[in-house]
Amino acid sequence: EHPGALRRDLEGRKVVVSAGGTKEALDPVRYLTNRSSGKQGYALARLAAQRGARVTLVAGNTVGLADPSAVEVVRIASALDLQAAMAEHAADADLVIMAAAVADYRPADVATTKLKKGADGRSEALESITMIENPDVLAGLVAARREGALRSESVIVGFAAETGDEGGTVLDYGRAKLRRKGCDLLVLNAVGDGRAFEVDENSGWLLGADGGESALPLGSKTAMAARILDAAAARVHATR
Ligand code: CTP
Ligand code: CA
């Protein structure tokens, strides 16, 4: 193998990647979303296909990214849509990567007609929106694997973007999140100062459920995708 040669280490494997933000409807014309660009998930899907995998990209809201070639793209809007799409497509996957930015909450009620202001120029429905928690899709996939709805040999990767504060460092929060989610690998991004969101470069750590930790140096999202797939593919090969 010469330098720069693309590994075909995912040949014959099925990889499912979620990417982008979810949109949570309030009425037929309004929704709530987040700043996810979708770039990291798209880079992972594109590279996994180049490395030989059969790839399904479950795509939410992005900054208008073009579909990667040779990848099946499934479009979703809400967290509930994402949950259903992942249950369907991840069932027979070898590798599942949850790069999507899932809304933690959604409006409790979705109006079927546009919410409008009254004669006084105000709308009670828009002044105070009651929100309810969305399901944790990643933790749900881990539970589904335990219950046999996903292949027991599948490898599940999560993402986290954390800031350090008086309660702990980025690494402390990342380690706790890895344990809480129960996934095999967590891609931990250090955010703050405009990093990670809406930019082309990230930095952080790769945390393994096996205790392995490695730094992810600042680099392009394509370079990050290569390192993430290296670590994930090693686990896929270790399981069978
Ligand atoms: N995730 C998910 N479903 C959710 C929320 C998050 O599947 N409802 C996934 C994300 O795709 C990501 C991982 O869980 O892979 C971590 O997301 P994050 O928002 O950092 O985790 P939360 O548990 O929502 O914690 P926080 O309170 O820090 O937002
Ligand atoms: Ca969250």
mmCIF file with all atom_site columns, C-alpha atoms in Angstrom, residues 31-224:
data_model
loop_
_atom_site.group_PDB
_atom_site.id
_atom_site.type_symbol
_atom_site.label_atom_id
_atom_site.label_alt_id
_atom_site.label_comp_id
_atom_site.label_asym_id
_atom_site.label_entity_id
_atom_site.label_seq_id
_atom_site.pdbx_PDB_ins_code
_atom_site.Cartn_x
_atom_site.Cartn_y
_atom_site.Cartn_z
_atom_site.occupancy
_atom_site.B_iso_or_equiv
_atom_site.pdbx_formal_charge
_atom_site.auth_seq_id
_atom_site.auth_comp_id
_atom_site.auth_asym_id
_atom_site.auth_atom_id
_atom_site.pdbx_PDB_model_num
ATOM 1   C CA . TYR A 1 31  ? -40.185 25.366 12.931 1.00 0.00 ? 31  TYR A CA 1
ATOM 2   C CA . LEU A 1 32  ? -37.323 25.330 15.432 1.00 0.00 ? 32  LEU A CA 1
ATOM 3   C CA . THR A 1 33  ? -33.888 24.066 14.415 1.00 0.00 ? 33  THR A CA 1
ATOM 4   C CA . ASN A 1 34  ? -30.190 24.425 15.338 1.00 0.00 ? 34  ASN A CA 1
ATOM 5   C CA . ARG A 1 35  ? -26.884 25.512 13.802 1.00 0.00 ? 35  ARG A CA 1
ATOM 6   C CA . SER A 1 36  ? -25.680 22.108 12.597 1.00 0.00 ? 36  SER A CA 1
ATOM 7   C CA . SER A 1 37  ? -24.223 22.337 9.069  1.00 0.00 ? 37  SER A CA 1
ATOM 8   C CA . GLY A 1 38  ? -24.267 18.595 8.368  1.00 0.00 ? 38  GLY A CA 1
ATOM 9   C CA . LYS A 1 39  ? -20.709 18.805 7.008  1.00 0.00 ? 39  LYS A CA 1
ATOM 10  C CA . GLN A 1 40  ? -19.106 16.258 9.358  1.00 0.00 ? 40  GLN A CA 1
ATOM 11  C CA . GLY A 1 41  ? -21.780 13.628 8.720  1.00 0.00 ? 41  GLY A CA 1
ATOM 12  C CA . TYR A 1 42  ? -21.647 14.178 4.957  1.00 0.00 ? 42  TYR A CA 1
ATOM 13  C CA . ALA A 1 43  ? -17.842 13.866 5.000  1.00 0.00 ? 43  ALA A CA 1
ATOM 14  C CA . LEU A 1 44  ? -18.184 10.571 6.898  1.00 0.00 ? 44  LEU A CA 1
ATOM 15  C CA . ALA A 1 45  ? -20.787 9.204  4.476  1.00 0.00 ? 45  ALA A CA 1
ATOM 16  C CA . ARG A 1 46  ? -18.745 10.201 1.419  1.00 0.00 ? 46  ARG A CA 1
ATOM 17  C CA . LEU A 1 47  ? -15.524 8.690  2.769  1.00 0.00 ? 47  LEU A CA 1
ATOM 18  C CA . ALA A 1 48  ? -17.186 5.481  4.005  1.00 0.00 ? 48  ALA A CA 1
ATOM 19  C CA . ALA A 1 49  ? -18.516 4.949  0.461  1.00 0.00 ? 49  ALA A CA 1
ATOM 20  C CA . GLN A 1 50  ? -15.050 5.607  -0.984 1.00 0.00 ? 50  GLN A CA 1
ATOM 21  C CA . ARG A 1 51  ? -13.687 3.016  1.444  1.00 0.00 ? 51  ARG A CA 1
ATOM 22  C CA . GLY A 1 52  ? -16.061 0.415  0.023  1.00 0.00 ? 52  GLY A CA 1
ATOM 23  C CA . ALA A 1 53  ? -19.107 0.548  2.306  1.00 0.00 ? 53  ALA A CA 1
ATOM 24  C CA . ARG A 1 54  ? -22.739 0.498  1.275  1.00 0.00 ? 54  ARG A CA 1
ATOM 25  C CA . VAL A 1 55  ? -23.827 3.784  2.851  1.00 0.00 ? 55  VAL A CA 1
ATOM 26  C CA . THR A 1 56  ? -27.181 5.193  3.885  1.00 0.00 ? 56  THR A CA 1
ATOM 27  C CA . LEU A 1 57  ? -27.109 8.880  4.876  1.00 0.00 ? 57  LEU A CA 1
ATOM 28  C CA . VAL A 1 58  ? -30.065 9.949  7.004  1.00 0.00 ? 58  VAL A CA 1
ATOM 29  C CA . ALA A 1 59  ? -30.022 13.683 6.367  1.00 0.00 ? 59  ALA A CA 1
ATOM 30  C CA . GLY A 1 60  ? -31.721 16.455 8.294  1.00 0.00 ? 60  GLY A CA 1
ATOM 31  C CA . ASN A 1 61  ? -31.324 20.181 7.757  1.00 0.00 ? 61  ASN A CA 1
ATOM 32  C CA . THR A 1 62  ? -27.949 21.144 6.235  1.00 0.00 ? 62  THR A CA 1
ATOM 33  C CA . VAL A 1 63  ? -26.354 24.197 4.691  1.00 0.00 ? 63  VAL A CA 1
ATOM 34  C CA . GLY A 1 64  ? -27.452 23.016 1.247  1.00 0.00 ? 64  GLY A CA 1
ATOM 35  C CA . LEU A 1 65  ? -24.849 20.247 0.910  1.00 0.00 ? 65  LEU A CA 1
ATOM 36  C CA . ALA A 1 66  ? -24.851 18.196 -2.305 1.00 0.00 ? 66  ALA A CA 1
ATOM 37  C CA . ASP A 1 67  ? -25.664 14.497 -1.969 1.00 0.00 ? 67  ASP A CA 1
ATOM 38  C CA . PRO A 1 68  ? -22.432 12.450 -1.829 1.00 0.00 ? 68  PRO A CA 1
ATOM 39  C CA . SER A 1 69  ? -22.114 10.124 -4.816 1.00 0.00 ? 69  SER A CA 1
ATOM 40  C CA . ALA A 1 70  ? -22.854 6.423  -4.428 1.00 0.00 ? 70  ALA A CA 1
ATOM 41  C CA . VAL A 1 71  ? -24.690 7.028  -1.147 1.00 0.00 ? 71  VAL A CA 1
ATOM 42  C CA . GLU A 1 72  ? -28.385 6.371  -0.468 1.00 0.00 ? 72  GLU A CA 1
ATOM 43  C CA . VAL A 1 73  ? -29.818 9.597  0.995  1.00 0.00 ? 73  VAL A CA 1
ATOM 44  C CA . VAL A 1 74  ? -32.915 9.448  3.209  1.00 0.00 ? 74  VAL A CA 1
ATOM 45  C CA . ARG A 1 75  ? -34.334 12.865 4.118  1.00 0.00 ? 75  ARG A CA 1
ATOM 46  C CA . ILE A 1 76  ? -35.874 13.518 7.516  1.00 0.00 ? 76  ILE A CA 1
ATOM 47  C CA . ALA A 1 77  ? -37.193 16.625 9.257  1.00 0.00 ? 77  ALA A CA 1
ATOM 48  C CA . SER A 1 78  ? -37.958 15.989 12.938 1.00 0.00 ? 78  SER A CA 1
ATOM 49  C CA . ALA A 1 79  ? -36.281 13.960 15.680 1.00 0.00 ? 79  ALA A CA 1
ATOM 50  C CA . LEU A 1 80  ? -39.217 11.539 15.549 1.00 0.00 ? 80  LEU A CA 1
ATOM 51  C CA . ASP A 1 81  ? -38.640 11.098 11.777 1.00 0.00 ? 81  ASP A CA 1
ATOM 52  C CA . LEU A 1 82  ? -34.962 10.490 12.481 1.00 0.00 ? 82  LEU A CA 1
ATOM 53  C CA . GLN A 1 83  ? -35.769 7.888  15.119 1.00 0.00 ? 83  GLN A CA 1
ATOM 54  C CA . ALA A 1 84  ? -38.017 5.994  12.675 1.00 0.00 ? 84  ALA A CA 1
ATOM 55  C CA . ALA A 1 85  ? -35.492 6.205  9.816  1.00 0.00 ? 85  ALA A CA 1
ATOM 56  C CA . MET A 1 86  ? -32.651 4.990  12.015 1.00 0.00 ? 86  MET A CA 1
ATOM 57  C CA . ALA A 1 87  ? -34.710 2.072  13.341 1.00 0.00 ? 87  ALA A CA 1
ATOM 58  C CA . GLU A 1 88  ? -35.391 1.029  9.751  1.00 0.00 ? 88  GLU A CA 1
ATOM 59  C CA . HIS A 1 89  ? -31.964 1.539  8.198  1.00 0.00 ? 89  HIS A CA 1
ATOM 60  C CA . ALA A 1 90  ? -29.664 0.663  11.117 1.00 0.00 ? 90  ALA A CA 1
ATOM 61  C CA . ALA A 1 91  ? -31.220 -2.742 11.753 1.00 0.00 ? 91  ALA A CA 1
ATOM 62  C CA . ASP A 1 92  ? -28.761 -4.611 9.509  1.00 0.00 ? 92  ASP A CA 1
ATOM 63  C CA . ALA A 1 93  ? -25.852 -2.141 9.665  1.00 0.00 ? 93  ALA A CA 1
ATOM 64  C CA . ASP A 1 94  ? -22.286 -2.994 10.632 1.00 0.00 ? 94  ASP A CA 1
ATOM 65  C CA . LEU A 1 95  ? -21.567 0.602  11.650 1.00 0.00 ? 95  LEU A CA 1
ATOM 66  C CA . VAL A 1 96  ? -23.960 3.321  12.814 1.00 0.00 ? 96  VAL A CA 1
ATOM 67  C CA . ILE A 1 97  ? -22.739 6.905  13.201 1.00 0.00 ? 97  ILE A CA 1
ATOM 68  C CA . MET A 1 98  ? -24.991 9.467  14.881 1.00 0.00 ? 98  MET A CA 1
ATOM 69  C CA . ALA A 1 99  ? -23.576 12.780 13.689 1.00 0.00 ? 99  ALA A CA 1
ATOM 70  C CA . ALA A 1 100 ? -27.004 14.458 13.549 1.00 0.00 ? 100 ALA A CA 1
ATOM 71  C CA . ALA A 1 101 ? -27.755 17.357 15.874 1.00 0.00 ? 101 ALA A CA 1
ATOM 72  C CA . VAL A 1 102 ? -31.023 16.150 17.349 1.00 0.00 ? 102 VAL A CA 1
ATOM 73  C CA . ALA A 1 103 ? -33.311 18.747 18.944 1.00 0.00 ? 103 ALA A CA 1
ATOM 74  C CA . ASP A 1 104 ? -33.573 17.915 22.635 1.00 0.00 ? 104 ASP A CA 1
ATOM 75  C CA . TYR A 1 105 ? -37.140 19.250 22.798 1.00 0.00 ? 105 TYR A CA 1
ATOM 76  C CA . ARG A 1 106 ? -40.012 19.852 20.379 1.00 0.00 ? 106 ARG A CA 1
ATOM 77  C CA . PRO A 1 107 ? -43.175 21.946 20.647 1.00 0.00 ? 107 PRO A CA 1
ATOM 78  C CA . ALA A 1 108 ? -45.738 19.897 22.576 1.00 0.00 ? 108 ALA A CA 1
ATOM 79  C CA . ASP A 1 109 ? -48.511 20.892 20.173 1.00 0.00 ? 109 ASP A CA 1
ATOM 80  C CA . VAL A 1 110 ? -48.197 21.345 16.431 1.00 0.00 ? 110 VAL A CA 1
ATOM 81  C CA . ALA A 1 111 ? -50.929 23.628 15.119 1.00 0.00 ? 111 ALA A CA 1
ATOM 82  C CA . THR A 1 112 ? -52.569 22.416 11.909 1.00 0.00 ? 112 THR A CA 1
ATOM 83  C CA . THR A 1 113 ? -53.250 26.010 10.841 1.00 0.00 ? 113 THR A CA 1
ATOM 84  C CA . LYS A 1 114 ? -50.947 29.028 11.061 1.00 0.00 ? 114 LYS A CA 1
ATOM 85  C CA . LEU A 1 115 ? -50.728 30.629 14.500 1.00 0.00 ? 115 LEU A CA 1
ATOM 86  C CA . LYS A 1 116 ? -51.852 34.232 14.071 1.00 0.00 ? 116 LYS A CA 1
ATOM 87  C CA . LYS A 1 117 ? -51.800 37.416 16.084 1.00 0.00 ? 117 LYS A CA 1
ATOM 88  C CA . GLY A 1 118 ? -55.087 38.748 17.325 1.00 0.00 ? 118 GLY A CA 1
ATOM 89  C CA . ALA A 1 119 ? -56.575 42.235 16.954 1.00 0.00 ? 119 ALA A CA 1
ATOM 90  C CA . ASP A 1 120 ? -54.252 43.376 19.798 1.00 0.00 ? 120 ASP A CA 1
ATOM 91  C CA . GLY A 1 121 ? -51.211 42.349 17.722 1.00 0.00 ? 121 GLY A CA 1
ATOM 92  C CA . ARG A 1 122 ? -50.283 39.517 20.082 1.00 0.00 ? 122 ARG A CA 1
ATOM 93  C CA . SER A 1 123 ? -50.318 35.718 20.076 1.00 0.00 ? 123 SER A CA 1
ATOM 94  C CA . GLU A 1 124 ? -50.366 33.829 23.348 1.00 0.00 ? 124 GLU A CA 1
ATOM 95  C CA . ALA A 1 125 ? -49.410 30.655 21.476 1.00 0.00 ? 125 ALA A CA 1
ATOM 96  C CA . LEU A 1 126 ? -46.226 32.297 20.174 1.00 0.00 ? 126 LEU A CA 1
ATOM 97  C CA . GLU A 1 127 ? -45.320 34.111 23.399 1.00 0.00 ? 127 GLU A CA 1
ATOM 98  C CA . SER A 1 128 ? -45.058 30.922 25.373 1.00 0.00 ? 128 SER A CA 1
ATOM 99  C CA . ILE A 1 129 ? -44.334 27.608 23.666 1.00 0.00 ? 129 ILE A CA 1
ATOM 100 C CA . THR A 1 130 ? -44.615 24.438 25.732 1.00 0.00 ? 130 THR A CA 1
ATOM 101 C CA . MET A 1 131 ? -41.864 21.982 24.804 1.00 0.00 ? 131 MET A CA 1
ATOM 102 C CA . ILE A 1 132 ? -41.616 18.239 25.389 1.00 0.00 ? 132 ILE A CA 1
ATOM 103 C CA . GLU A 1 133 ? -38.533 16.047 25.362 1.00 0.00 ? 133 GLU A CA 1
ATOM 104 C CA . ASN A 1 134 ? -37.560 14.195 22.199 1.00 0.00 ? 134 ASN A CA 1
ATOM 105 C CA . PRO A 1 135 ? -36.440 10.565 22.410 1.00 0.00 ? 135 PRO A CA 1
ATOM 106 C CA . ASP A 1 136 ? -32.698 9.937  22.694 1.00 0.00 ? 136 ASP A CA 1
ATOM 107 C CA . VAL A 1 137 ? -32.134 8.241  19.335 1.00 0.00 ? 137 VAL A CA 1
ATOM 108 C CA . LEU A 1 138 ? -28.538 7.193  20.062 1.00 0.00 ? 138 LEU A CA 1
ATOM 109 C CA . ALA A 1 139 ? -29.324 5.659  23.455 1.00 0.00 ? 139 ALA A CA 1
ATOM 110 C CA . GLY A 1 140 ? -32.342 4.009  21.811 1.00 0.00 ? 140 GLY A CA 1
ATOM 111 C CA . LEU A 1 141 ? -30.113 2.368  19.178 1.00 0.00 ? 141 LEU A CA 1
ATOM 112 C CA . VAL A 1 142 ? -27.825 1.020  21.904 1.00 0.00 ? 142 VAL A CA 1
ATOM 113 C CA . ALA A 1 143 ? -30.875 -0.365 23.746 1.00 0.00 ? 143 ALA A CA 1
ATOM 114 C CA . ALA A 1 144 ? -32.219 -1.838 20.479 1.00 0.00 ? 144 ALA A CA 1
ATOM 115 C CA . ARG A 1 145 ? -28.923 -3.630 19.916 1.00 0.00 ? 145 ARG A CA 1
ATOM 116 C CA . ARG A 1 146 ? -29.076 -5.064 23.426 1.00 0.00 ? 146 ARG A CA 1
ATOM 117 C CA . GLU A 1 147 ? -32.612 -6.273 22.698 1.00 0.00 ? 147 GLU A CA 1
ATOM 118 C CA . GLY A 1 148 ? -31.647 -7.841 19.361 1.00 0.00 ? 148 GLY A CA 1
ATOM 119 C CA . ALA A 1 149 ? -33.275 -5.305 16.992 1.00 0.00 ? 149 ALA A CA 1
ATOM 120 C CA . LEU A 1 150 ? -29.801 -4.316 15.708 1.00 0.00 ? 150 LEU A CA 1
ATOM 121 C CA . ARG A 1 151 ? -27.001 -6.765 14.910 1.00 0.00 ? 151 ARG A CA 1
ATOM 122 C CA . SER A 1 152 ? -25.164 -7.624 18.119 1.00 0.00 ? 152 SER A CA 1
ATOM 123 C CA . GLU A 1 153 ? -21.811 -7.137 16.272 1.00 0.00 ? 153 GLU A CA 1
ATOM 124 C CA . SER A 1 154 ? -22.707 -3.635 15.080 1.00 0.00 ? 154 SER A CA 1
ATOM 125 C CA . VAL A 1 155 ? -20.556 -0.703 16.146 1.00 0.00 ? 155 VAL A CA 1
ATOM 126 C CA . ILE A 1 156 ? -22.339 2.471  17.292 1.00 0.00 ? 156 ILE A CA 1
ATOM 127 C CA . VAL A 1 157 ? -20.633 5.882  17.255 1.00 0.00 ? 157 VAL A CA 1
ATOM 128 C CA . GLY A 1 158 ? -21.942 9.040  18.930 1.00 0.00 ? 158 GLY A CA 1
ATOM 129 C CA . PHE A 1 159 ? -20.904 12.671 18.810 1.00 0.00 ? 159 PHE A CA 1
ATOM 130 C CA . ALA A 1 160 ? -20.696 15.293 21.529 1.00 0.00 ? 160 ALA A CA 1
ATOM 131 C CA . ALA A 1 161 ? -19.823 18.962 21.466 1.00 0.00 ? 161 ALA A CA 1
ATOM 132 C CA . GLU A 1 162 ? -18.896 20.194 24.920 1.00 0.00 ? 162 GLU A CA 1
ATOM 133 C CA . THR A 1 163 ? -17.564 23.275 26.654 1.00 0.00 ? 163 THR A CA 1
ATOM 134 C CA . GLY A 1 164 ? -15.657 23.160 29.930 1.00 0.00 ? 164 GLY A CA 1
ATOM 135 C CA . ASP A 1 165 ? -17.044 25.064 32.932 1.00 0.00 ? 165 ASP A CA 1
ATOM 136 C CA . GLU A 1 166 ? -16.800 25.141 36.737 1.00 0.00 ? 166 GLU A CA 1
ATOM 137 C CA . GLY A 1 167 ? -18.500 21.701 36.816 1.00 0.00 ? 167 GLY A CA 1
ATOM 138 C CA . GLY A 1 168 ? -15.841 19.950 34.742 1.00 0.00 ? 168 GLY A CA 1
ATOM 139 C CA . THR A 1 169 ? -13.599 19.910 31.694 1.00 0.00 ? 169 THR A CA 1
ATOM 140 C CA . VAL A 1 170 ? -14.599 19.022 28.136 1.00 0.00 ? 170 VAL A CA 1
ATOM 141 C CA . LEU A 1 171 ? -13.057 15.568 28.723 1.00 0.00 ? 171 LEU A CA 1
ATOM 142 C CA . ASP A 1 172 ? -14.975 15.037 31.993 1.00 0.00 ? 172 ASP A CA 1
ATOM 143 C CA . TYR A 1 173 ? -18.248 15.785 30.237 1.00 0.00 ? 173 TYR A CA 1
ATOM 144 C CA . GLY A 1 174 ? -17.310 13.625 27.248 1.00 0.00 ? 174 GLY A CA 1
ATOM 145 C CA . ARG A 1 175 ? -16.443 10.600 29.404 1.00 0.00 ? 175 ARG A CA 1
ATOM 146 C CA . ALA A 1 176 ? -19.696 10.932 31.343 1.00 0.00 ? 176 ALA A CA 1
ATOM 147 C CA . LYS A 1 177 ? -21.689 11.221 28.094 1.00 0.00 ? 177 LYS A CA 1
ATOM 148 C CA . LEU A 1 178 ? -20.006 8.121  26.617 1.00 0.00 ? 178 LEU A CA 1
ATOM 149 C CA . ARG A 1 179 ? -21.046 6.112  29.683 1.00 0.00 ? 179 ARG A CA 1
ATOM 150 C CA . ARG A 1 180 ? -24.562 7.547  29.679 1.00 0.00 ? 180 ARG A CA 1
ATOM 151 C CA . LYS A 1 181 ? -25.182 6.813  25.998 1.00 0.00 ? 181 LYS A CA 1
ATOM 152 C CA . GLY A 1 182 ? -23.590 3.346  26.030 1.00 0.00 ? 182 GLY A CA 1
ATOM 153 C CA . CYS A 1 183 ? -22.155 3.694  22.514 1.00 0.00 ? 183 CYS A CA 1
ATOM 154 C CA . ASP A 1 184 ? -18.820 2.132  21.484 1.00 0.00 ? 184 ASP A CA 1
ATOM 155 C CA . LEU A 1 185 ? -17.072 5.305  20.400 1.00 0.00 ? 185 LEU A CA 1
ATOM 156 C CA . LEU A 1 186 ? -17.714 8.988  21.120 1.00 0.00 ? 186 LEU A CA 1
ATOM 157 C CA . VAL A 1 187 ? -16.354 11.764 18.937 1.00 0.00 ? 187 VAL A CA 1
ATOM 158 C CA . LEU A 1 188 ? -15.840 14.604 21.383 1.00 0.00 ? 188 LEU A CA 1
ATOM 159 C CA . ASN A 1 189 ? -15.505 18.115 19.999 1.00 0.00 ? 189 ASN A CA 1
ATOM 160 C CA . ALA A 1 190 ? -14.315 21.038 22.098 1.00 0.00 ? 190 ALA A CA 1
ATOM 161 C CA . VAL A 1 191 ? -16.577 23.989 21.300 1.00 0.00 ? 191 VAL A CA 1
ATOM 162 C CA . GLY A 1 192 ? -16.627 27.638 22.242 1.00 0.00 ? 192 GLY A CA 1
ATOM 163 C CA . ASP A 1 193 ? -14.926 30.556 20.504 1.00 0.00 ? 193 ASP A CA 1
ATOM 164 C CA . GLY A 1 194 ? -16.895 29.748 17.357 1.00 0.00 ? 194 GLY A CA 1
ATOM 165 C CA . ARG A 1 195 ? -15.360 26.295 16.909 1.00 0.00 ? 195 ARG A CA 1
ATOM 166 C CA . ALA A 1 196 ? -17.160 23.264 15.433 1.00 0.00 ? 196 ALA A CA 1
ATOM 167 C CA . PHE A 1 197 ? -20.398 24.953 14.386 1.00 0.00 ? 197 PHE A CA 1
ATOM 168 C CA . GLU A 1 198 ? -20.575 26.509 10.940 1.00 0.00 ? 198 GLU A CA 1
ATOM 169 C CA . VAL A 1 199 ? -16.854 26.159 10.378 1.00 0.00 ? 199 VAL A CA 1
ATOM 170 C CA . ASP A 1 200 ? -14.814 23.665 8.370  1.00 0.00 ? 200 ASP A CA 1
ATOM 171 C CA . GLU A 1 201 ? -12.454 22.566 11.135 1.00 0.00 ? 201 GLU A CA 1
ATOM 172 C CA . ASN A 1 202 ? -12.829 20.825 14.503 1.00 0.00 ? 202 ASN A CA 1
ATOM 173 C CA . SER A 1 203 ? -10.680 19.532 17.322 1.00 0.00 ? 203 SER A CA 1
ATOM 174 C CA . GLY A 1 204 ? -11.269 17.089 20.144 1.00 0.00 ? 204 GLY A CA 1
ATOM 175 C CA . TRP A 1 205 ? -10.892 13.471 21.231 1.00 0.00 ? 205 TRP A CA 1
ATOM 176 C CA . LEU A 1 206 ? -12.039 10.002 20.281 1.00 0.00 ? 206 LEU A CA 1
ATOM 177 C CA . LEU A 1 207 ? -13.232 8.179  23.380 1.00 0.00 ? 207 LEU A CA 1
ATOM 178 C CA . GLY A 1 208 ? -13.743 4.402  23.333 1.00 0.00 ? 208 GLY A CA 1
ATOM 179 C CA . ALA A 1 209 ? -16.039 2.412  25.623 1.00 0.00 ? 209 ALA A CA 1
ATOM 180 C CA . ASP A 1 210 ? -12.982 0.135  26.019 1.00 0.00 ? 210 ASP A CA 1
ATOM 181 C CA . GLY A 1 211 ? -11.211 3.066  27.744 1.00 0.00 ? 211 GLY A CA 1
ATOM 182 C CA . GLY A 1 212 ? -9.106  3.996  24.713 1.00 0.00 ? 212 GLY A CA 1
ATOM 183 C CA . GLU A 1 213 ? -8.720  7.751  24.243 1.00 0.00 ? 213 GLU A CA 1
ATOM 184 C CA . SER A 1 214 ? -6.926  9.580  21.460 1.00 0.00 ? 214 SER A CA 1
ATOM 185 C CA . ALA A 1 215 ? -6.668  13.227 20.501 1.00 0.00 ? 215 ALA A CA 1
ATOM 186 C CA . LEU A 1 216 ? -8.300  14.416 17.302 1.00 0.00 ? 216 LEU A CA 1
ATOM 187 C CA . PRO A 1 217 ? -6.069  17.235 16.139 1.00 0.00 ? 217 PRO A CA 1
ATOM 188 C CA . LEU A 1 218 ? -7.443  20.310 14.480 1.00 0.00 ? 218 LEU A CA 1
ATOM 189 C CA . GLY A 1 219 ? -8.027  19.463 10.845 1.00 0.00 ? 219 GLY A CA 1
ATOM 190 C CA . SER A 1 220 ? -10.574 19.536 8.070  1.00 0.00 ? 220 SER A CA 1
ATOM 191 C CA . LYS A 1 221 ? -13.827 17.639 8.518  1.00 0.00 ? 221 LYS A CA 1
ATOM 192 C CA . THR A 1 222 ? -12.537 15.241 5.830  1.00 0.00 ? 222 THR A CA 1
ATOM 193 C CA . ALA A 1 223 ? -9.383  14.587 7.886  1.00 0.00 ? 223 ALA A CA 1
ATOM 194 C CA . MET A 1 224 ? -11.529 14.105 10.982 1.00 0.00 ? 224 MET A CA 1
#
